[in-house]
CSV table of C-alpha atoms and ligand atoms in Angstrom, one decimal:
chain,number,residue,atom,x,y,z
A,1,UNK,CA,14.7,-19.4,15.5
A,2,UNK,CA,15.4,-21.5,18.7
A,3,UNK,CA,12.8,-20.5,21.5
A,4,UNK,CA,15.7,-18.9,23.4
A,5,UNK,CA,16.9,-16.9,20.5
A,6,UNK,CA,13.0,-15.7,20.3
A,7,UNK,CA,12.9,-14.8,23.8
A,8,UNK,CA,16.2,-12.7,23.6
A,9,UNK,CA,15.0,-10.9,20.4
A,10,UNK,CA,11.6,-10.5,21.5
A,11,UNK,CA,11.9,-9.8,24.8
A,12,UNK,CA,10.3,-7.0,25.7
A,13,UNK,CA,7.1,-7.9,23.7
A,14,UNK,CA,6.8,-11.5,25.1
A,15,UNK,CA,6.7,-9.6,28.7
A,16,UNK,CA,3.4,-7.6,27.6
A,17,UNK,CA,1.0,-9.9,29.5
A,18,UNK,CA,-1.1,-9.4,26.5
A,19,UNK,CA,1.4,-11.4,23.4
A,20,UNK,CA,3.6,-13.4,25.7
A,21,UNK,CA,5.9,-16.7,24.6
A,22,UNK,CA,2.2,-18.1,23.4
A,23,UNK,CA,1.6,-15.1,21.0
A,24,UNK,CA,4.7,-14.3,20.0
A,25,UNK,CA,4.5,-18.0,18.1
A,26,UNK,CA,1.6,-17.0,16.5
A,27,UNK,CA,3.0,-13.7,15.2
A,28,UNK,CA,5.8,-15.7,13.8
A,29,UNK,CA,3.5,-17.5,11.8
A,30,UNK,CA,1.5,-14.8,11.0
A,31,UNK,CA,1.3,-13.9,7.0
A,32,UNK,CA,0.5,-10.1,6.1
A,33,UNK,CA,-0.1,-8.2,2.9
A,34,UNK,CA,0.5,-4.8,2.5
A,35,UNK,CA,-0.7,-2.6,-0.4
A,36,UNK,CA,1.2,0.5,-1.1
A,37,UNK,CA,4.5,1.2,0.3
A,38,UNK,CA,4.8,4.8,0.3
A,39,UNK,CA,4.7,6.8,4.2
A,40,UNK,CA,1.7,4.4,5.7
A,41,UNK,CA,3.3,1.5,4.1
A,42,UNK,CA,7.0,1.6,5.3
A,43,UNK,CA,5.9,2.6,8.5
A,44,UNK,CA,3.5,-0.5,9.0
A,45,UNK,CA,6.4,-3.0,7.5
A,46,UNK,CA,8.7,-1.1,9.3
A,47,UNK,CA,7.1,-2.2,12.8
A,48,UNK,CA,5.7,-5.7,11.4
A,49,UNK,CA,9.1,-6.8,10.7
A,50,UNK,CA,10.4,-5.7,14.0
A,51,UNK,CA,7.3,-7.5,15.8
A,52,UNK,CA,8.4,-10.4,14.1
A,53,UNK,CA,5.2,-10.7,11.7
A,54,UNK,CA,6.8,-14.2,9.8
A,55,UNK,CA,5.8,-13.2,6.4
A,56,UNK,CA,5.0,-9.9,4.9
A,57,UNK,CA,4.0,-9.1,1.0
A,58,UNK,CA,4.8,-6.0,0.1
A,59,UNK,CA,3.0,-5.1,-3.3
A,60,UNK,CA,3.8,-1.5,-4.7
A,61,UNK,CA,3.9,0.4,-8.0
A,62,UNK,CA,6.1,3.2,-7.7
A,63,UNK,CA,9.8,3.9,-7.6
A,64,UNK,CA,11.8,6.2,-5.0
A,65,UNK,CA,11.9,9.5,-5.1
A,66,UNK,CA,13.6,12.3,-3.4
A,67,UNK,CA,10.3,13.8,-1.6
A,68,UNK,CA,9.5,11.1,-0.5
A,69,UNK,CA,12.4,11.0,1.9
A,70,UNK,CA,10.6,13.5,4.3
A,71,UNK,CA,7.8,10.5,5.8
A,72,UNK,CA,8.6,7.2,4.2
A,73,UNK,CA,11.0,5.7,6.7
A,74,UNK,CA,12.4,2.4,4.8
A,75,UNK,CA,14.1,4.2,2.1
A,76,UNK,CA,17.2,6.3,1.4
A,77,UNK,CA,19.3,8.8,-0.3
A,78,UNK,CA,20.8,6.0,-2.4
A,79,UNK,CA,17.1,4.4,-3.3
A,80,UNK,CA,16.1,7.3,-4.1
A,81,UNK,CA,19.0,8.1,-6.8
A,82,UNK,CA,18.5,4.3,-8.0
A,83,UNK,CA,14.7,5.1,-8.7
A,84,UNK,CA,14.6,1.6,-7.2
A,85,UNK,CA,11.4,0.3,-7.0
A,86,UNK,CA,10.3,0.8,-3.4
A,87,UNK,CA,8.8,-3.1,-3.0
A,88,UNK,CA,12.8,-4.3,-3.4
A,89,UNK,CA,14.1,-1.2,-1.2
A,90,UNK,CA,11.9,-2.3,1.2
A,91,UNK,CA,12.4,-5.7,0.8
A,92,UNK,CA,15.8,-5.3,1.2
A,93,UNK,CA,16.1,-2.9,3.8
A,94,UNK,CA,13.7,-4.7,6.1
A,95,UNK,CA,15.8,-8.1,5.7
A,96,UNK,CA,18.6,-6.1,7.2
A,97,UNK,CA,16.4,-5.4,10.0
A,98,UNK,CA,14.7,-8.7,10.7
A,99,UNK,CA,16.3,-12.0,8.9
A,100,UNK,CA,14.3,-14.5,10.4
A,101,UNK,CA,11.3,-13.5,8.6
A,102,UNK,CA,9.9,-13.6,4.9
A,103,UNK,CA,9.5,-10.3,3.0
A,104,UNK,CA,8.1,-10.6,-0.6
A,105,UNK,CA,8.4,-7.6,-2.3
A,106,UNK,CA,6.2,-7.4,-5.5
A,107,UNK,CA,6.4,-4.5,-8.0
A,108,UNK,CA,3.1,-4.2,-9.6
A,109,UNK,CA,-0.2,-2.7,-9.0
A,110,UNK,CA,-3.2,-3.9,-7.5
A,111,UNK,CA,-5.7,-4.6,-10.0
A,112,UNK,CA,-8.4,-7.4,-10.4
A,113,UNK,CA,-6.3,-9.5,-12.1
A,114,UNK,CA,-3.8,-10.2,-9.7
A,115,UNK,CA,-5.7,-9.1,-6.2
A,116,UNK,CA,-7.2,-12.2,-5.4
A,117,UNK,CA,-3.4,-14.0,-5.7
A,118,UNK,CA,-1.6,-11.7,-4.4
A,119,UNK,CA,-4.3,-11.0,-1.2
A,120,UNK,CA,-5.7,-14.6,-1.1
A,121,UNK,CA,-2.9,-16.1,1.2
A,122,UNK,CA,-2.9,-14.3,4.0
A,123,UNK,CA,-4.6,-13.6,6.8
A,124,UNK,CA,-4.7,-10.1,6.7
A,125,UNK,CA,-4.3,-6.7,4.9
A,126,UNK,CA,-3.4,-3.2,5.7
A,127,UNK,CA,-3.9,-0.4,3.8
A,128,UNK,CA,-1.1,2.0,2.6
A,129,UNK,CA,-2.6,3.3,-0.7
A,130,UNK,CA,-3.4,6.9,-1.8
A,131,UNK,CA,-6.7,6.0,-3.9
A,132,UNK,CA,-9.9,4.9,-3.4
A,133,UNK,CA,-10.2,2.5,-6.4
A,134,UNK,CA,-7.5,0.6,-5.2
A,135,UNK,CA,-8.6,0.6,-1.2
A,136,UNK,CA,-12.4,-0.5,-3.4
A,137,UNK,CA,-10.5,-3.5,-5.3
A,138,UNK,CA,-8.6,-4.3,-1.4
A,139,UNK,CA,-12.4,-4.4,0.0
A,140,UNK,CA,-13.8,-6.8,-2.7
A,141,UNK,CA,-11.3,-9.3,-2.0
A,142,UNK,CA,-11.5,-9.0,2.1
A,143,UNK,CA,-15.4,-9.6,1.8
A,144,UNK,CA,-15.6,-12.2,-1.1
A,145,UNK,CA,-12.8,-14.0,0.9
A,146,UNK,CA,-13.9,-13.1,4.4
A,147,UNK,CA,-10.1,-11.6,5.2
A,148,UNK,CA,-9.8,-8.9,7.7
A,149,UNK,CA,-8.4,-5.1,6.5
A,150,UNK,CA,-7.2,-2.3,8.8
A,151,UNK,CA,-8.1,1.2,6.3
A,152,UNK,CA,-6.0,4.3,6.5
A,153,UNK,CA,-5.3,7.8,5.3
A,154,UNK,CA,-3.6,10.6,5.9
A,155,UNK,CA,-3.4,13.9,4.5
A,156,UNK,CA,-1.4,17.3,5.5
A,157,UNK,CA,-1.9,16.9,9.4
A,158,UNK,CA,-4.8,14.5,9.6
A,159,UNK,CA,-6.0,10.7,9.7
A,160,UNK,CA,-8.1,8.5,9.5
A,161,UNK,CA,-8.6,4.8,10.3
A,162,UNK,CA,-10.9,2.1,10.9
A,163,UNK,CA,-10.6,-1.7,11.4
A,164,UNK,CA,-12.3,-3.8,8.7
A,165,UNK,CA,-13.6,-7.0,9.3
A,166,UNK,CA,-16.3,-8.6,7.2
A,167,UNK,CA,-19.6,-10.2,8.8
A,168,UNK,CA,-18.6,-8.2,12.1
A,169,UNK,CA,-18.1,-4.4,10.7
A,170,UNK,CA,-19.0,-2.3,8.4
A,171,UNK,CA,-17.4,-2.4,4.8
A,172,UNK,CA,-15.3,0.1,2.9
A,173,UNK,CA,-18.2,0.7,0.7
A,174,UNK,CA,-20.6,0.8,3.3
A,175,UNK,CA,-18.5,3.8,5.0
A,176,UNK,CA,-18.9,5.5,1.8
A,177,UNK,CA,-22.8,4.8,0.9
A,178,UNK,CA,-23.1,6.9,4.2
A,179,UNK,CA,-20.9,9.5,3.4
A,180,UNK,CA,-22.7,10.5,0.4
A,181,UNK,CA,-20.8,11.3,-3.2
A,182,UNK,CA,-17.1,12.5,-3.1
A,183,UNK,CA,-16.2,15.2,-4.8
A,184,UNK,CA,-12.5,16.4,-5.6
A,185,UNK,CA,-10.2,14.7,-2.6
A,186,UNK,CA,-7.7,16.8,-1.3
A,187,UNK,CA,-4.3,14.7,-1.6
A,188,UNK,CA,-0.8,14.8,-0.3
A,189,UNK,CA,0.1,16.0,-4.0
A,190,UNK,CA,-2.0,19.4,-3.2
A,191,UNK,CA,-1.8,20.1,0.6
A,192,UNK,CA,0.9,18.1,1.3
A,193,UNK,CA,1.6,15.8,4.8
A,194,UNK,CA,3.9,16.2,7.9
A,195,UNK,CA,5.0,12.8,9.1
A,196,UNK,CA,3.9,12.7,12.2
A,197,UNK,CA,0.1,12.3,11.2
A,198,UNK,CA,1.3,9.4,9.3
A,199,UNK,CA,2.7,7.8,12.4
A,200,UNK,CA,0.0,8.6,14.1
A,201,UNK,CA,-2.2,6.3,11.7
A,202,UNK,CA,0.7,3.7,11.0
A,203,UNK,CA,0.7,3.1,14.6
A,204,UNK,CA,-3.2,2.5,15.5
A,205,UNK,CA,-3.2,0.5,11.7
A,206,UNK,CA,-0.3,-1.8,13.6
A,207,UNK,CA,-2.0,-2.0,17.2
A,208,UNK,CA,-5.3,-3.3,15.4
A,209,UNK,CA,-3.1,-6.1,13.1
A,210,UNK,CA,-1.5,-7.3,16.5
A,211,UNK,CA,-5.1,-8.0,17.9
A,212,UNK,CA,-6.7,-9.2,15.0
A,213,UNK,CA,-3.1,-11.6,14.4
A,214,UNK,CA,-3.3,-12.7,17.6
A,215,UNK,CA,-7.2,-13.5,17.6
A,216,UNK,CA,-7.7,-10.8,20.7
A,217,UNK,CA,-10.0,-8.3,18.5
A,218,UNK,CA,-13.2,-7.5,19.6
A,219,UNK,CA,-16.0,-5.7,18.0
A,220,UNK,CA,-17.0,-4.3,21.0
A,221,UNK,CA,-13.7,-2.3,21.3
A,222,UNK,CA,-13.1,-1.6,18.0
A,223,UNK,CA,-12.9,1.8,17.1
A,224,UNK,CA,-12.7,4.4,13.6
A,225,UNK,CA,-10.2,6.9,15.1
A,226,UNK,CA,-9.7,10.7,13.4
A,227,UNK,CA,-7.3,12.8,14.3
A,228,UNK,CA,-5.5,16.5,13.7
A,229,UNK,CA,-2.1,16.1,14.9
A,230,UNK,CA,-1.7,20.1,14.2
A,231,UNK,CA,-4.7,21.2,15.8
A,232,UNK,CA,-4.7,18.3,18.2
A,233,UNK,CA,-8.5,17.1,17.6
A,234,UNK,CA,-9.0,13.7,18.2
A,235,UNK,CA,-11.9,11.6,18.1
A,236,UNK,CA,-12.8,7.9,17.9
A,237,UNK,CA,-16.4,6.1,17.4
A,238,UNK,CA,-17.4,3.0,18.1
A,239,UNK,CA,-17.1,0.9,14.5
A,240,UNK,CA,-20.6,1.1,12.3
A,241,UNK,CA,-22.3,-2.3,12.1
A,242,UNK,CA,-22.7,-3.7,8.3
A,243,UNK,CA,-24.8,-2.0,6.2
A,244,UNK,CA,-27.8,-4.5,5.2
A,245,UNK,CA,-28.4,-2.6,1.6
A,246,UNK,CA,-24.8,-2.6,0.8
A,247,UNK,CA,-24.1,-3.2,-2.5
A,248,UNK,CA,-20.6,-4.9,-1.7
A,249,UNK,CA,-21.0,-6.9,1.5
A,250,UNK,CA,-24.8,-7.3,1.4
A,251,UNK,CA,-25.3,-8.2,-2.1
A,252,UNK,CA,-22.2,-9.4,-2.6
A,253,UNK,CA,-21.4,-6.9,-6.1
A,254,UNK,CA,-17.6,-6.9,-6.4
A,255,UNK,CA,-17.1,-4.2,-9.1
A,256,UNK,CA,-13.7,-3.3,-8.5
A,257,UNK,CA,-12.7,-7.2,-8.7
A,258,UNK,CA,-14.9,-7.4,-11.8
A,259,UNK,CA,-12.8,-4.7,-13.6
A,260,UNK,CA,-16.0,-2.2,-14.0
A,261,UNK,CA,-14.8,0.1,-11.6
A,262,UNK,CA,-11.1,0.1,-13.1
A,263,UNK,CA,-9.9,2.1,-14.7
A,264,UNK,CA,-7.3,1.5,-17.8
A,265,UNK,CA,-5.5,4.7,-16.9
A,266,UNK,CA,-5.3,6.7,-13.9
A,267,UNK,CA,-4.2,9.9,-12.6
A,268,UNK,CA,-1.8,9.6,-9.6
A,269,UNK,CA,-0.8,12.8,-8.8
A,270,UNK,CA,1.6,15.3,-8.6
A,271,UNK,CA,1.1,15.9,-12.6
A,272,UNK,CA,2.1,12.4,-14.0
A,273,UNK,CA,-0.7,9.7,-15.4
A,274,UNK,CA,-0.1,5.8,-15.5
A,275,UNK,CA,-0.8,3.6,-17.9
A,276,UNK,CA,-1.4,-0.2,-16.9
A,277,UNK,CA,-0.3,-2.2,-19.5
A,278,UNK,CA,-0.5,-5.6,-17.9
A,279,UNK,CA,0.3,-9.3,-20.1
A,280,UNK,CA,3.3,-7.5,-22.3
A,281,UNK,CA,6.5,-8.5,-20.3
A,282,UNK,CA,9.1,-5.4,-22.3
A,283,UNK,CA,12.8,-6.7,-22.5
A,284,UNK,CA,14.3,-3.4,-20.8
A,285,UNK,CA,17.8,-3.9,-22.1
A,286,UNK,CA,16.3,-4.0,-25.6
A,287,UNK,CA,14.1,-1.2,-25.1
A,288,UNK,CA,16.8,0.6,-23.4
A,289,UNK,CA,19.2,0.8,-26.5
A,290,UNK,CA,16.1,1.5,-28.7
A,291,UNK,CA,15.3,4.5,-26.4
A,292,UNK,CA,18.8,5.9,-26.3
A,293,UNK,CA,18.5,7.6,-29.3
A,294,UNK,CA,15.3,10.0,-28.6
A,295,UNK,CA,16.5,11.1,-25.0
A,296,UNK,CA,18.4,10.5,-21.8
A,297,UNK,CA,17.6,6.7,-20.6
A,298,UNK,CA,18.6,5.8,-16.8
A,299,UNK,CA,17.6,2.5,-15.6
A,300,UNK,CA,18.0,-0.3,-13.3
A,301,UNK,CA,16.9,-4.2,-13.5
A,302,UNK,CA,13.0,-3.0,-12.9
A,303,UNK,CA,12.5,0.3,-14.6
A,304,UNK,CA,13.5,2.5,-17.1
A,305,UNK,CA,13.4,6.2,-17.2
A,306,UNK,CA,13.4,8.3,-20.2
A,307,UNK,CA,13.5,12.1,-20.6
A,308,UNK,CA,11.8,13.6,-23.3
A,309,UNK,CA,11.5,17.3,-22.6
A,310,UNK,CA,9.5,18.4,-21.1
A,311,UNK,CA,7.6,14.3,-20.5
A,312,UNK,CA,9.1,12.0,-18.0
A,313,UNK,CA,8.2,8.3,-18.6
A,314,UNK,CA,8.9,5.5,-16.6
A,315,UNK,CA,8.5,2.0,-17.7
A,316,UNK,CA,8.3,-1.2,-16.1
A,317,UNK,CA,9.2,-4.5,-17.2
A,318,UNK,CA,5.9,-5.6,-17.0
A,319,UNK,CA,4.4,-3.2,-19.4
A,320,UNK,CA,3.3,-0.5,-17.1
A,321,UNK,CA,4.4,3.1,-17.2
A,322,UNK,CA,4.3,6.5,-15.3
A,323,UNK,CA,4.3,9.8,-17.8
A,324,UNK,CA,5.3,12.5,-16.1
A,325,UNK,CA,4.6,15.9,-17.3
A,326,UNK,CA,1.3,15.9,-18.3
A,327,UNK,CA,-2.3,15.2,-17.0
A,328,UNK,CA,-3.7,14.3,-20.1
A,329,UNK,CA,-4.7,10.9,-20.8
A,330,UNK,CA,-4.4,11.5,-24.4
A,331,UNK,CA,-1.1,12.7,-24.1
A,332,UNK,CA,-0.1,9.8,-22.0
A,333,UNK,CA,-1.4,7.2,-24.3
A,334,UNK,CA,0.4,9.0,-27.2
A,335,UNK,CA,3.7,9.1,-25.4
A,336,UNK,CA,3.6,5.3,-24.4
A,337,UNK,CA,2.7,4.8,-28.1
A,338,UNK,CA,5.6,6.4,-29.7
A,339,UNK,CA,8.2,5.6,-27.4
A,340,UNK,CA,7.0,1.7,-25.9
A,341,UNK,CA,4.7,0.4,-28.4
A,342,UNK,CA,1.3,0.5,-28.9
B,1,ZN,ZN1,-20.6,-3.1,3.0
């Protein structure tokens, strides 16, 4: 982009005296991961891409559904009756709203294997996950490699969010040694979410990535921020300092990266278990035809669904695979065994 086409474009942010011509540059040059791109996700890409953030890697597991409709702003009626994967709906959708930049959209989850690649090049992460073992596996890699993190969550009306940024703040697993043991989490599966607490979050996630991208953070100002957007209670607290007996960012312990926090299989919610499955590429059109003949297949070039009454698996090319219908493990497992392989 010539630095007139900038201006023009960016106009309106290159007059707040705080980016300017200088900053707006450095935005352009700026590379951004994002893990998870349900509501908090699409919402942060959605306003990255507009700033002109000049690369963005989008890294999500899931497909499009209808409900998500209500809150996760990149996607559509026709994603969701594609099942497309949401890392290419958002990958597409956003290069229709910004060409000039780079948007990577990776279908796959998080796990140790593949953080440190997928996290490693750039400069910063935000958070759009619905777990904590994944936002654990996000805060190994942003200590071990000194990379800054903005955490978020939102659930029925409320928030949460904090800037992470390690030697300066506390860590993900510090915030938690202070909280104490979690029990059962309520999630948007159980109590569901109104999208305006998730662009309530979204937005503060997006205003701490603009500082931190353009080098204008400061401990001093940072703040955790929690919210009810029904009740309207707000409240902010100056960020805790590092934990010196943390196990993570004192002693340096990455369990999540070392695969003993993982787990193989995991519940995600609204009654469906996955399976990771990772090194065992499937050849979907082959599976497709073999499938055809034990229930109703649907597919597209990344997933395959198939509908065994009353089970709903979805597979993905690289091996993993969502069983809906059940919560069992057990079942699960037995499922991807008879109809993918074991
Ligand atoms: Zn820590």
């Amino acid at each position: 982009m010539s630095s007139s086409e900038e201006f023009r474009r960016y106009s309106r942010q290159i007059l707040f005296a705080e980016i300017g011509a200088e900053g707006q540059r450095r935005l352009s040059q700026a590379r951004v991961a994002l893990v998870g791109c349900g509501a908090l996700g699409s919402a942060q890409a959605n306003a990255l891409a507009r700033a002109g953030v000049g690369f963005l890697r989008i890294i999500d597991r899931d497909f499009v559904e209808e409900s998500n409709l209500q809150r996760q702003v990149l996607f559509d009626e026709a994603d969701a009756q594609e099942a497309l994967p949401k890392a290419v709906a958002a990958e597409r959708k956003l290069a229709r709203i910004n060409s000039s930049i780079r948007v990577e959209g990776v279908v796959a989850d998080l796990v140790p294997q593949n953080a440190e690649a997928l996290l490693g090049d750039c400069e910063l992460i935000l958070d759009g996950t619905d777990n904590f073992e994944t936002r654990g596996l996000v805060n190994d890699v942003a200590v071990k490699l000194a990379k800054p993190w903005v955490y978020g969550g939102v659930v029925a009306s409320s928030g949460v969010l904090m800037p992470i940024v390690p030697g300066q703040t506390a860590c993900f697993d510090c915030l938690l040694e202070g909280a104490g043991a979690t029990g059962a989490e309520e999630t948007c599966d159980t109590v569901g979410v109104i999208n305006p607490a998730v662009n309530w979050v979204a937005a503060l996630q997006v205003s701490e990535a603009l500082r931190l991208l353009l080098g204008k953070w400061k401990f001093e100002q940072a703040r955790m921020h929690r919210g009810d957007l029904w009740r309207n209670h707000f409240q902010s607290s100056p960020v805790p300092k590092p934990r010196p007996d943390c196990r993570t960012c004192g002693a340096r312990e990455f369990r999540y990266l070392s695969g003993e926090a993982q787990p193989q299989i995991t519940l995600c919610g609204r009654n469906s278990v996955q399976i990771h499955e990772r090194g065992r590429r499937l050849d979907l059109a082959q599976l497709r035809e073999r499938l055809a003949a034990h229930g109703t297949v649907r597919g597209n070039p990344f997933l395959l669904r198939l509908w065994v009454s009353p089970y709903e698996l979805t597979v993905f090319a690289d091996g993993r695979a969502i069983i809906g219908g059940t919560k069992d493990p057990a079942v699960a497992r037995s499922l991807y065994a008879r109809y993918i392989g074991s």
